[in-house]
Coordinates of N, CA and C and ligand atoms in Angstrom, one line a residue:
X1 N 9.4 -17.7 9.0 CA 9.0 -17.5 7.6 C 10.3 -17.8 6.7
X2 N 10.3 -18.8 6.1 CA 11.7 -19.1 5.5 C 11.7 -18.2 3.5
X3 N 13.2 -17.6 3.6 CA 13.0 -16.6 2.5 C 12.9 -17.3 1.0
X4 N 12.1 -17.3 0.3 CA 12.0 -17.9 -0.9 C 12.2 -17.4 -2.2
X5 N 12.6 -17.9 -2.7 CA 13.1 -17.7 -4.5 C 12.5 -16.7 -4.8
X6 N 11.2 -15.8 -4.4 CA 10.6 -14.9 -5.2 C 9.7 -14.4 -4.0
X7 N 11.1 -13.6 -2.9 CA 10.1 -12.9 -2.1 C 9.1 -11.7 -1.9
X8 N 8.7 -11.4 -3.6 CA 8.0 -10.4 -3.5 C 7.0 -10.8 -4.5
X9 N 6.0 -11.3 -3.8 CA 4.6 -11.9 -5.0 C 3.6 -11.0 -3.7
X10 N 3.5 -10.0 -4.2 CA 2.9 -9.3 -3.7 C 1.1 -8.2 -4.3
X11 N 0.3 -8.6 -3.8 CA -1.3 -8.2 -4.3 C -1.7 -7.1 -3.8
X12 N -2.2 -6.3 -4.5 CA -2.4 -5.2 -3.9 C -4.4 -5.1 -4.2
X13 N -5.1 -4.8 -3.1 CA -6.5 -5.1 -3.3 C -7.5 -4.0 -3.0
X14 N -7.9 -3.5 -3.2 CA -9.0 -2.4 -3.0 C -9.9 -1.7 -3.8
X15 N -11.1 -0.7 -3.4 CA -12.1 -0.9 -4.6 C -11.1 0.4 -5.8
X16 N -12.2 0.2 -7.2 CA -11.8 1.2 -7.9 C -11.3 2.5 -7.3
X17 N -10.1 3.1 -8.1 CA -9.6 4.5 -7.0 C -9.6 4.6 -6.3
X18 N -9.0 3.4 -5.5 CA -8.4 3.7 -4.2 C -7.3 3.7 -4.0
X19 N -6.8 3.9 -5.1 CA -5.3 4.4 -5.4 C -4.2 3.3 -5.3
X20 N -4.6 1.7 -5.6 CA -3.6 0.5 -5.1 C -3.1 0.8 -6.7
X21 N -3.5 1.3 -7.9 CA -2.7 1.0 -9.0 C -1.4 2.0 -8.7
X22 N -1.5 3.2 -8.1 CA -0.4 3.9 -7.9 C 0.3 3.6 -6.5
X23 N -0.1 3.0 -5.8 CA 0.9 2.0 -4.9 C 1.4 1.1 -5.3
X24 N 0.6 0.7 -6.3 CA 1.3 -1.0 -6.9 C 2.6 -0.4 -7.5
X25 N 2.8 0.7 -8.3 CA 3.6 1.0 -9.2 C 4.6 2.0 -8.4
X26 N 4.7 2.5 -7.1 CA 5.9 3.2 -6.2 C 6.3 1.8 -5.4
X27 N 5.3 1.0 -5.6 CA 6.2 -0.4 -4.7 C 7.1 -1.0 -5.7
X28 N 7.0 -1.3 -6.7 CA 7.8 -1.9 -8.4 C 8.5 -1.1 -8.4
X29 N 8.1 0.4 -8.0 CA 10.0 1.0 -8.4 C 11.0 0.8 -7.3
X30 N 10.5 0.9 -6.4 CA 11.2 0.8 -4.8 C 11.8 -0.7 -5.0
X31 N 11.1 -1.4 -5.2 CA 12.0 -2.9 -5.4 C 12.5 -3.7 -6.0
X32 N 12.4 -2.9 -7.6 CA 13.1 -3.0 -8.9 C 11.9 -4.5 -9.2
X33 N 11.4 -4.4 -9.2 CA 10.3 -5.5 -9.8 C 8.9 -5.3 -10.7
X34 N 8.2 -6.3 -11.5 CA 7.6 -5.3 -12.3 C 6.2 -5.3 -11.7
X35 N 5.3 -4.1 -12.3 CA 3.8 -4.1 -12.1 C 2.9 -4.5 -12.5
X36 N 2.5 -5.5 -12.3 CA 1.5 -6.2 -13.2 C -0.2 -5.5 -12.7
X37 N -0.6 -5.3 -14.1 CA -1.9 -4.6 -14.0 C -2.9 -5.3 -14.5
X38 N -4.1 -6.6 -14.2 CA -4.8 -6.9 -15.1 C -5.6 -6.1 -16.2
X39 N -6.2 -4.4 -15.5 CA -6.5 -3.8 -16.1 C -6.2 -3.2 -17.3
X40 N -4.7 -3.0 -17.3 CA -3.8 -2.3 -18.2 C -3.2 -3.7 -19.4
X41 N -3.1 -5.0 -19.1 CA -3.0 -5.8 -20.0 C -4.2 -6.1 -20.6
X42 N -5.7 -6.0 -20.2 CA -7.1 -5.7 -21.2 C -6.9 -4.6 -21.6
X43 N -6.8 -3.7 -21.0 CA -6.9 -2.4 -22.3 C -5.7 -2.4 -23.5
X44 N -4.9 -2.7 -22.5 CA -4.2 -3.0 -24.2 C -4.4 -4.2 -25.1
X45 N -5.5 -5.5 -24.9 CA -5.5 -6.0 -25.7 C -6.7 -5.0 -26.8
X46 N -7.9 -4.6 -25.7 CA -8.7 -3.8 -26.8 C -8.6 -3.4 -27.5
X47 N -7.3 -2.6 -27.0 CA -6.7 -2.0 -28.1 C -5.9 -2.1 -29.5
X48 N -5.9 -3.7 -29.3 CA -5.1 -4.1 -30.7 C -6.0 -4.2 -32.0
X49 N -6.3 -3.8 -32.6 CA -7.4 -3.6 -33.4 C -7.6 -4.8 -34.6
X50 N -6.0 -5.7 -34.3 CA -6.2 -6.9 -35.2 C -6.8 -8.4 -34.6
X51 N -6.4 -8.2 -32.9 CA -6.7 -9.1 -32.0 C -7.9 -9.8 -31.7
X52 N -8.5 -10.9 -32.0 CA -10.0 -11.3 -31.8 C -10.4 -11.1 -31.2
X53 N -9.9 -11.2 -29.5 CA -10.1 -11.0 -28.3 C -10.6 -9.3 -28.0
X54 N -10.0 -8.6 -29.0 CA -10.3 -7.0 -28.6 C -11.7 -7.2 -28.2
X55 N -12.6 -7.3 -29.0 CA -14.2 -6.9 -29.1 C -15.0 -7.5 -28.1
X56 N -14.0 -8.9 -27.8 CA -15.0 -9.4 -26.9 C -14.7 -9.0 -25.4
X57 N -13.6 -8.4 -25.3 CA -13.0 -7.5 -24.0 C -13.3 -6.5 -23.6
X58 N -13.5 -5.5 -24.9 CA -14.1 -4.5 -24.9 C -15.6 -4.3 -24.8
X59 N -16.4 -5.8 -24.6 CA -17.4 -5.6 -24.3 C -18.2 -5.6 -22.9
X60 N -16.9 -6.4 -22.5 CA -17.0 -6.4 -20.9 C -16.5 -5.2 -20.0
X61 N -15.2 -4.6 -20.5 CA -15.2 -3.8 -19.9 C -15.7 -2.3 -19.6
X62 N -16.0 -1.8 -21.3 CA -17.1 -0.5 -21.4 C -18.1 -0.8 -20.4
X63 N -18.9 -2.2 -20.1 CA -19.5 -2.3 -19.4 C -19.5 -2.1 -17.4
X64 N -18.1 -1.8 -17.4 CA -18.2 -2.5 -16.2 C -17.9 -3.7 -15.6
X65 N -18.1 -4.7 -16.6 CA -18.1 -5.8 -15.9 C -17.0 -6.8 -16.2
X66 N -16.9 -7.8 -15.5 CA -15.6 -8.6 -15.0 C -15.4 -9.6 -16.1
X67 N -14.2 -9.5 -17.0 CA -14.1 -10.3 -18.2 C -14.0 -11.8 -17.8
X68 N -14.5 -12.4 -18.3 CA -14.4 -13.7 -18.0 C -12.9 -14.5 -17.3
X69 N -12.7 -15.2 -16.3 CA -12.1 -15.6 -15.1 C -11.1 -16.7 -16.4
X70 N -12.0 -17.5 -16.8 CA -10.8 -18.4 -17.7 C -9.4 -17.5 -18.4
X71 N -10.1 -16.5 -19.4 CA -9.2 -15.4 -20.1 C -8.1 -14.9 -19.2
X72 N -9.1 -14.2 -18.2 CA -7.8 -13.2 -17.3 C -6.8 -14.6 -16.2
X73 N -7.5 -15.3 -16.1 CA -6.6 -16.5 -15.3 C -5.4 -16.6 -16.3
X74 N -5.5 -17.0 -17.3 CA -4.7 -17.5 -18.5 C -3.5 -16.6 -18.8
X75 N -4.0 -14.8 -18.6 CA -2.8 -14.1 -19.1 C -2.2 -14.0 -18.2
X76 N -2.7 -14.2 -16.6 CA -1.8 -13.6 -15.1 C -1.0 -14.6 -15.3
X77 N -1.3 -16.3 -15.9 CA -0.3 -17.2 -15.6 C 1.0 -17.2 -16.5
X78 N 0.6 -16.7 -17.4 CA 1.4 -16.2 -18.3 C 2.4 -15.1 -18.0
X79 N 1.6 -14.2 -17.4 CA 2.6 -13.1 -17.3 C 3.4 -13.5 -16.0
X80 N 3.3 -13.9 -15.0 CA 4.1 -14.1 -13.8 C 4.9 -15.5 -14.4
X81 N 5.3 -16.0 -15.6 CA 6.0 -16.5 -15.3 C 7.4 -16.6 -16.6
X82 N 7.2 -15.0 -16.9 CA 8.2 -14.0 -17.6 C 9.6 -14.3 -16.7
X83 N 10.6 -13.7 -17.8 CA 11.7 -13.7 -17.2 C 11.8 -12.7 -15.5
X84 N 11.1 -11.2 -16.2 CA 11.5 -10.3 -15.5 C 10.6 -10.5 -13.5
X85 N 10.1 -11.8 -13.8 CA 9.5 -12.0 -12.4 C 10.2 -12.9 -11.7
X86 N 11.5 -12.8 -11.7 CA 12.0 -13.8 -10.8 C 12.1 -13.3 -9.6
X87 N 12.3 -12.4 -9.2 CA 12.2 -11.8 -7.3 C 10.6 -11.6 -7.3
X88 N 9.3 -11.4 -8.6 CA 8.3 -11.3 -8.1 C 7.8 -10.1 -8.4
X89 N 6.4 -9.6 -8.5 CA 5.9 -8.8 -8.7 C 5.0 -7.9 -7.5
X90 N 4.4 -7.0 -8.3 CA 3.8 -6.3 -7.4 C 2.2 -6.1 -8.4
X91 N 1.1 -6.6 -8.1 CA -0.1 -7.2 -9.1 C -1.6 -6.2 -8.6
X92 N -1.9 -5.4 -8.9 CA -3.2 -5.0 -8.6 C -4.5 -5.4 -9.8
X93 N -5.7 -5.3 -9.9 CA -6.6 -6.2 -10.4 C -6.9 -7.1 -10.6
X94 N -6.3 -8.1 -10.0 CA -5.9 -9.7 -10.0 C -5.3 -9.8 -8.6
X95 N -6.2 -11.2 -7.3 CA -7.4 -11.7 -7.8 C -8.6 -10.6 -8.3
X96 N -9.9 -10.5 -8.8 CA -11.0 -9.8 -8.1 C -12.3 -10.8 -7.7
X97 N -12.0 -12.2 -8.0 CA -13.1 -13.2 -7.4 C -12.6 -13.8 -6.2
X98 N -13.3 -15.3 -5.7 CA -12.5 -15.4 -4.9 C -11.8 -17.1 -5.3
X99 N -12.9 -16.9 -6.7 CA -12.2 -18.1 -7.7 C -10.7 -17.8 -8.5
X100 N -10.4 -16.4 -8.7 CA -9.4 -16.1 -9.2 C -8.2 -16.4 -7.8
X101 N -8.5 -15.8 -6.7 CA -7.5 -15.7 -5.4 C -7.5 -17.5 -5.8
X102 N -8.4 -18.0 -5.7 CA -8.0 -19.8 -5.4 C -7.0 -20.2 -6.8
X103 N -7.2 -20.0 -7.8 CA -6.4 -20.1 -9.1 C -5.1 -20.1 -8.9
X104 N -5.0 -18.7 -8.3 CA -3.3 -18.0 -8.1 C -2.7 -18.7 -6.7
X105 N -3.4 -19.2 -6.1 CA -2.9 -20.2 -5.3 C -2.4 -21.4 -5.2
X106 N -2.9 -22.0 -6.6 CA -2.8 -22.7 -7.0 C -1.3 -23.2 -8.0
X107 N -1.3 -21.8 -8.2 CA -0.1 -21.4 -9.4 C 1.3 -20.6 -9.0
X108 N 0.7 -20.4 -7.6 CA 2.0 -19.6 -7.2 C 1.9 -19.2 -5.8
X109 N 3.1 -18.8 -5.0 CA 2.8 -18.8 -3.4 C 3.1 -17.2 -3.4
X110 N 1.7 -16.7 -3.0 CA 2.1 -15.1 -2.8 C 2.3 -14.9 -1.3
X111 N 3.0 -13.6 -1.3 CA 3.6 -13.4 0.1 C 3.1 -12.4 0.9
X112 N 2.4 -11.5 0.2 CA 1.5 -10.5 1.1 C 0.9 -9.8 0.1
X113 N -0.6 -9.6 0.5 CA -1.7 -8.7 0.3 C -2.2 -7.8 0.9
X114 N -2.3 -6.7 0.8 CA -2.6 -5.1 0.9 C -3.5 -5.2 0.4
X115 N -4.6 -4.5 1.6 CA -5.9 -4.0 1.4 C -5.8 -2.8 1.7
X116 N -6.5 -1.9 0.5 CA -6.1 -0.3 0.5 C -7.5 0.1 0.6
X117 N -8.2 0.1 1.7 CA -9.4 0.4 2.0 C -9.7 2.2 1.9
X118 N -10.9 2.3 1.4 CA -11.8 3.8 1.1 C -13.2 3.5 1.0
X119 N -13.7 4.5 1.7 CA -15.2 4.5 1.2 C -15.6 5.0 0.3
X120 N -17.1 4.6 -0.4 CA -17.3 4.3 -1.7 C -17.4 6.3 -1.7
X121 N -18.2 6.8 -0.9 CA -18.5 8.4 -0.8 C -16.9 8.8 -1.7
X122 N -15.5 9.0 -0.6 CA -14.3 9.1 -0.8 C -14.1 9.1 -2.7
X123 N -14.5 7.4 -3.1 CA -14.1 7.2 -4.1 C -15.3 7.8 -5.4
X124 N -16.2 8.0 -4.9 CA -16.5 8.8 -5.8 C -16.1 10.4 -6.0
X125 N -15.9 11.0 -5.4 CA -15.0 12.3 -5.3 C -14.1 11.9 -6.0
X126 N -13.3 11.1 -6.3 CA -11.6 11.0 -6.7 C -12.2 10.4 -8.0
X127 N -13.2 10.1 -8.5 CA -13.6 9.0 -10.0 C -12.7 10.3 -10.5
X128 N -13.8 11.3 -10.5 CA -13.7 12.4 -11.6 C -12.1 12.9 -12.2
X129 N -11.5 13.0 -10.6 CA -10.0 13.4 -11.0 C -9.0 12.7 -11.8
X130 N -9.2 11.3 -12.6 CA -8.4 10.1 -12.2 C -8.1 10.8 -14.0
X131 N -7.0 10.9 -14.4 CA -6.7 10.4 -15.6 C -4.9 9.7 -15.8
X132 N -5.5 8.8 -17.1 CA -4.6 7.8 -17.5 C -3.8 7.8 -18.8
X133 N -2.5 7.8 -19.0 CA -2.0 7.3 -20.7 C -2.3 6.0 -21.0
X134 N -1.6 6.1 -22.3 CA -2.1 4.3 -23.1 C -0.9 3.2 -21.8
X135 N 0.0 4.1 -21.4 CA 0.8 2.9 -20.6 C 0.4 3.0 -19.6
X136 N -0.1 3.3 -19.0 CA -1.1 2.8 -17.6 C -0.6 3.6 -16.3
X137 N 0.1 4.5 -16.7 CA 0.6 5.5 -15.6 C -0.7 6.3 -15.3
X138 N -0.7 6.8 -14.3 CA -2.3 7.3 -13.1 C -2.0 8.3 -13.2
X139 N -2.9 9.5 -13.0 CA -2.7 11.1 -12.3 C -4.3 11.5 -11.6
X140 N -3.7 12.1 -10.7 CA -5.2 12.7 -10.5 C -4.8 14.4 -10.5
X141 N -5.7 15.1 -11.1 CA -5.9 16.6 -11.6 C -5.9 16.7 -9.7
X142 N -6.2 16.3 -9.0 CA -6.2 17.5 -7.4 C -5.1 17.0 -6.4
X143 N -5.0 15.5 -6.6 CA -4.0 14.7 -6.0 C -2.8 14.1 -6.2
X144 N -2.6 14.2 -7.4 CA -1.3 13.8 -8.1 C -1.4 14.7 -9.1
X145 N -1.5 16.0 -9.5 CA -1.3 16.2 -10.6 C -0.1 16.3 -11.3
X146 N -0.6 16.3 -13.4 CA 0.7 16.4 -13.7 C 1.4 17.7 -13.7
X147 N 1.6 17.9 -14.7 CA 2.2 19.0 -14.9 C 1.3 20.0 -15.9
X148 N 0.8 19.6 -17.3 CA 0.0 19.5 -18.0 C -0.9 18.8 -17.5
X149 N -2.4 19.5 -17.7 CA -3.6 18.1 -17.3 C -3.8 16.6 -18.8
X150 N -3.4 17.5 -19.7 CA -3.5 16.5 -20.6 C -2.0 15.8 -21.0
X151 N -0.9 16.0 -20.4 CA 0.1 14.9 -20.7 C 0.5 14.5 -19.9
X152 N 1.1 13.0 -20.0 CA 2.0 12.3 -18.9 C 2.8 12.7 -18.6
X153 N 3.2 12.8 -17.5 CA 4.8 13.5 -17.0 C 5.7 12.5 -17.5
X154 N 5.5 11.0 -17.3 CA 6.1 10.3 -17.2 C 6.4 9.4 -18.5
X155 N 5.7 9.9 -19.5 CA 6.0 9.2 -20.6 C 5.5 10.3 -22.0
X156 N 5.2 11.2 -21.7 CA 4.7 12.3 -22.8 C 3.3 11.4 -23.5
X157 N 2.9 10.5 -23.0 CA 1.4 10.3 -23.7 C 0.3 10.8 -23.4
X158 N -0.9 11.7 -24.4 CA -1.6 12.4 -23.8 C -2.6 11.5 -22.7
X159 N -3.3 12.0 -22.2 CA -4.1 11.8 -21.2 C -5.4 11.8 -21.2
X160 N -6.2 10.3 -20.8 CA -7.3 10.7 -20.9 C -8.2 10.0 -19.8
X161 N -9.5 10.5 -19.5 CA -10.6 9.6 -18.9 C -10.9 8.6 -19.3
X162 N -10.6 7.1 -18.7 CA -11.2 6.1 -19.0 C -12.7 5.8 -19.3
X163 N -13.3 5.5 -20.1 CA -14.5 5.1 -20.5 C -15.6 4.6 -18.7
X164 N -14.3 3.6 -18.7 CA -14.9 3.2 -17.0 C -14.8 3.8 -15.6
X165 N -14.1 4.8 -15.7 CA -14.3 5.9 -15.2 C -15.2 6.8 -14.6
X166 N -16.0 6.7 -15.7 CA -17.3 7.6 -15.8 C -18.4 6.4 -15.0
X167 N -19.3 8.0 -14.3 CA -20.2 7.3 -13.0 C -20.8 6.6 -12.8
X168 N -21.7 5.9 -14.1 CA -22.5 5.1 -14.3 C -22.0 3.4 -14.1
X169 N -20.8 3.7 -14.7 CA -20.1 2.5 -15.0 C -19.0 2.6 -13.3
X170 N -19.0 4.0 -12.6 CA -17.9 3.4 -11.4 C -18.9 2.8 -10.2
X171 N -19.7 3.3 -10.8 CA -20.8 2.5 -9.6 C -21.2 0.9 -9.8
X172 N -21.7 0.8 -10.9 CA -21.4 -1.2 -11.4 C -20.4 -1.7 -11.0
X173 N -19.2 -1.0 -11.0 CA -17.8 -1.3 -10.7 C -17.6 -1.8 -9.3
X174 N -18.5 -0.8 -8.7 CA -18.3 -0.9 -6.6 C -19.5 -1.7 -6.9
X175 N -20.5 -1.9 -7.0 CA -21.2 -3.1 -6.8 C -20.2 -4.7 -6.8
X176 N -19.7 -4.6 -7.7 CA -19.1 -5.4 -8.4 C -18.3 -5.7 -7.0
X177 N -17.2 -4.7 -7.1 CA -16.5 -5.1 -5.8 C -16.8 -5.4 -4.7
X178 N -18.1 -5.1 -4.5 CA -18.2 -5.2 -3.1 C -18.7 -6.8 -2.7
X179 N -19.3 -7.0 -4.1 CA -20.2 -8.4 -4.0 C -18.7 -9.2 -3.3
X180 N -17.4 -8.8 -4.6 CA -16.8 -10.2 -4.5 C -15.4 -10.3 -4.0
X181 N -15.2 -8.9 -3.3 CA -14.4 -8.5 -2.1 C -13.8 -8.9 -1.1
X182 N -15.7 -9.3 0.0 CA -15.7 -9.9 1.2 C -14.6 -11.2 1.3
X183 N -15.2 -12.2 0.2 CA -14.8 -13.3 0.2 C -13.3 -13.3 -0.3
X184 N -12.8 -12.8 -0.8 CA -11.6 -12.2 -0.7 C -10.5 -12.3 0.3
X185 N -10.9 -11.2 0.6 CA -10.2 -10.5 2.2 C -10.1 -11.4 3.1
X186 N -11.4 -12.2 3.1 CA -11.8 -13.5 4.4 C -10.6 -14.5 3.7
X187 N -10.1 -14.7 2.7 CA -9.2 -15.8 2.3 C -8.0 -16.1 2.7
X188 N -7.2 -14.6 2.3 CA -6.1 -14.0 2.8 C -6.2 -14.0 4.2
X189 N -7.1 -13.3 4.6 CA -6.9 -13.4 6.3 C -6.9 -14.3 6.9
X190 N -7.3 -15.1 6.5 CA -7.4 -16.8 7.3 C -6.0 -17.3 6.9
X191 N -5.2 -17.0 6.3 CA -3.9 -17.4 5.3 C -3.1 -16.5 6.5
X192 N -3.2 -15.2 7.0 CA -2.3 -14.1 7.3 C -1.2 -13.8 6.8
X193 N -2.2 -13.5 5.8 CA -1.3 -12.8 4.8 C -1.5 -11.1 4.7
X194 N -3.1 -10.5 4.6 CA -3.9 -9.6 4.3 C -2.9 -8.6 5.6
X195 N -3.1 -7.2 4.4 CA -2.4 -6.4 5.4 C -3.2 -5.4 5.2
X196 N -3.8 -4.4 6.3 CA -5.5 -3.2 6.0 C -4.6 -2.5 6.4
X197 N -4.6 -1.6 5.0 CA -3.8 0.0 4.8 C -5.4 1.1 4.8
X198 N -4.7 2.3 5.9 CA -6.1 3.1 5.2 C -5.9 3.9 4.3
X199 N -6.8 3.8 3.2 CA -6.5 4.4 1.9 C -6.6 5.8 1.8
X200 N -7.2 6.3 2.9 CA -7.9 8.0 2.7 C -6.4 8.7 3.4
X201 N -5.6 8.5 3.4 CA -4.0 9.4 3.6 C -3.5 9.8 2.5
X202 N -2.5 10.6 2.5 CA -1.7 11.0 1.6 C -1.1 9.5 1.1
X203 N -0.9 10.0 -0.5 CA -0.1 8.6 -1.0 C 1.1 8.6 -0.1
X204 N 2.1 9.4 0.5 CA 3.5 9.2 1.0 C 2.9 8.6 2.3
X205 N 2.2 8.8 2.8 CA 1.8 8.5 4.5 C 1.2 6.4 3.8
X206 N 0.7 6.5 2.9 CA 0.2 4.9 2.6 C 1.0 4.2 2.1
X207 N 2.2 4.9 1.3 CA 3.3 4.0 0.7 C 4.1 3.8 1.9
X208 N 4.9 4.9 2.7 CA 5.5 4.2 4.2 C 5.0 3.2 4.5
X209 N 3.9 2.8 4.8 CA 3.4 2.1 5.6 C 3.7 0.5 4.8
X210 N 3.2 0.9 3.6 CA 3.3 -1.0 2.4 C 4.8 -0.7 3.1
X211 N 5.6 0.0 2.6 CA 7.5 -0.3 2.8 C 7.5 -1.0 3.6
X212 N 7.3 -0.2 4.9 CA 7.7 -0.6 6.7 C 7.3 -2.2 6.6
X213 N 5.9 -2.2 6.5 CA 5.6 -3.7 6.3 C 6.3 -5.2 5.4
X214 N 6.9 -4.4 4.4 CA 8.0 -5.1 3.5 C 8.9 -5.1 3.9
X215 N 9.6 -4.4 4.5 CA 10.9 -4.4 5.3 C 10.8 -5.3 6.3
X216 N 9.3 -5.2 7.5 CA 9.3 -6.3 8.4 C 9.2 -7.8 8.0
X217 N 8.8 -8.0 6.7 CA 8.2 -9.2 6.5 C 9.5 -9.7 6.3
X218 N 10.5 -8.9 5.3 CA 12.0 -9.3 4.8 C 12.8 -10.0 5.8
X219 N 12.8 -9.2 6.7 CA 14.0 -8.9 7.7 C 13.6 -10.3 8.4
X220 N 12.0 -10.5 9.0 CA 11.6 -11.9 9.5 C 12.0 -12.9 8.4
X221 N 12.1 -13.0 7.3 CA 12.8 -14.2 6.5 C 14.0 -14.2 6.4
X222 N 14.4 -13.0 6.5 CA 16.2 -12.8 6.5 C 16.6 -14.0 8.1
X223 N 16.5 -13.5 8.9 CA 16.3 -13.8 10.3 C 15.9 -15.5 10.6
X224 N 15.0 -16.0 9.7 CA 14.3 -17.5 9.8 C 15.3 -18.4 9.0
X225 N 16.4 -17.4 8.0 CA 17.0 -18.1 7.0 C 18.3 -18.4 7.7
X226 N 18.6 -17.3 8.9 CA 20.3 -17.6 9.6 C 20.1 -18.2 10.3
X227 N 18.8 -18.7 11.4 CA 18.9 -19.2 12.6 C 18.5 -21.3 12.1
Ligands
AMP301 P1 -8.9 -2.0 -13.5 O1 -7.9 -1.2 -14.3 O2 -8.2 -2.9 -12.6 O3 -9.9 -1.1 -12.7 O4 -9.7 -2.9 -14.5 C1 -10.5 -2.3 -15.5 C2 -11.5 -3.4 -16.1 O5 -10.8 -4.5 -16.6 C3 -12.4 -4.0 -15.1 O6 -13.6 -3.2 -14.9 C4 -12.8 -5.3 -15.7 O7 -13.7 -5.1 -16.8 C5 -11.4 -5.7 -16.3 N1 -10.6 -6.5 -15.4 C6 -9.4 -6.1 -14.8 N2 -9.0 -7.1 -14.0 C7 -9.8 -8.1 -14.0 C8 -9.9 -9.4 -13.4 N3 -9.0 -9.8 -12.5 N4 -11.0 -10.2 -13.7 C9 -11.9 -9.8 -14.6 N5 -11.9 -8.6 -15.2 C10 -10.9 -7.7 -14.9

């Protein structure tokens, strides 16, 4: 595996709360690289209240459903090719089709994907706990909690339930996923790339494990690069 300009283009994949946004973001600090959240770049466009795009984003996602693939193609290509991604990122919500994974292949050579597997039972237990600030930092009230249930530890912004969150809409969400998942997982794996973490551990017992596996993947390019 020979070591490349940006050995950490790294995907993190699994259904709603299964906790890959708070792996994605202990792997970004561990490797000084940033976290790219598609989720968290829609919510913040919604939230711009001068932005055209808010209303039509916010229609898709109150819903549930998956904003159109041209848009979200458009800002990942954009955003991965910022200054601060030169060693690479660490990306959860992007791909979620298996037209997006083909896009990003298209656009960039990623180096490993993490599948943070849970069952849907699991993840509905954890919907309820899940709250978020405006900057995309995670808590769960039984699993991570903060300190305060209503502020961020990590940035003092209050805290709240996402709209999509709520049950109606996390279940569209795992339909959703599940539809367009399979084909997914089957892409990467045929690639060997795909790496199946089980998600139902402690976050410290699932984050070892992404490390260990970054370290092996390194060390094999370290290794391919002297001989
Ligand atoms: P997340 O924070 O990743 O759970 O995403 C929240 C919502 O943002 C999703 O339910 C979708 O409506 C939208 N979204 C995030 N990422 C994507 C994507 N890659 N493609 C389409 N829609 C997305």
């Amino acid at each position: 595996m020979p070591l490349n300009d940006k050995p950490f283009e790294l995907i993190f994949l699994g259904p709603p709360v299964s906790g890959k946004g708070t792996q994605t973001e202990l792997v970004a600090n561990t490797f000084d690289i940033p976290h790219i959240s598609t989720g968290v770049i829609l919510q913040n466009i919604k939230a711009e209240t001068n932005n055209p795009l808010a209303q039509e984003v916010a229609s898709y996602m109150d819903n549930g459903k998956l904003v159109p693939t041209e848009l979200v193609n458009r800002l990942v290509a954009d955003r991965i090719k910022k200054d601060d991604c030169s060693l690479g990122y660490a990306m959860d919500g992007f791909p979620r089709t298996l037209e997006q994974a083909q896009y990003l292949s298209q656009i960039t050579t990623v180096d490993r994907v993490f599948l943070i597997n849970v069952s849907d039972e699991a993840i509905v237990e954890r919907m309820s706990g899940r709250r978020v600030c405006k900057n995309g930092h995670t808590w769960h009230l039984k699993y991570s909690p903060p300190k305060d249930q209503l502020i961020c530890d990590t940035c003092g912004e209050s805290l709240f339930q996402r709209d999509d969150d709520k049950e109606e809409t996390v279940k569209s969400r795992l339909e959703v996923y599940h539809r367009e998942a399979d084909a997914i997982v089957k892409f990467y794996e045929e690639q060997g790339l795909l790496s199946k973490i089980n998600g139902e551990q402690s976050i410290e017992k699932v984050q070892q494990q992404i490390i260990k596996l970054l370290v092996t993947d390194l060390r094999s390019k370290i290794d391919w690069n002297k001989s």
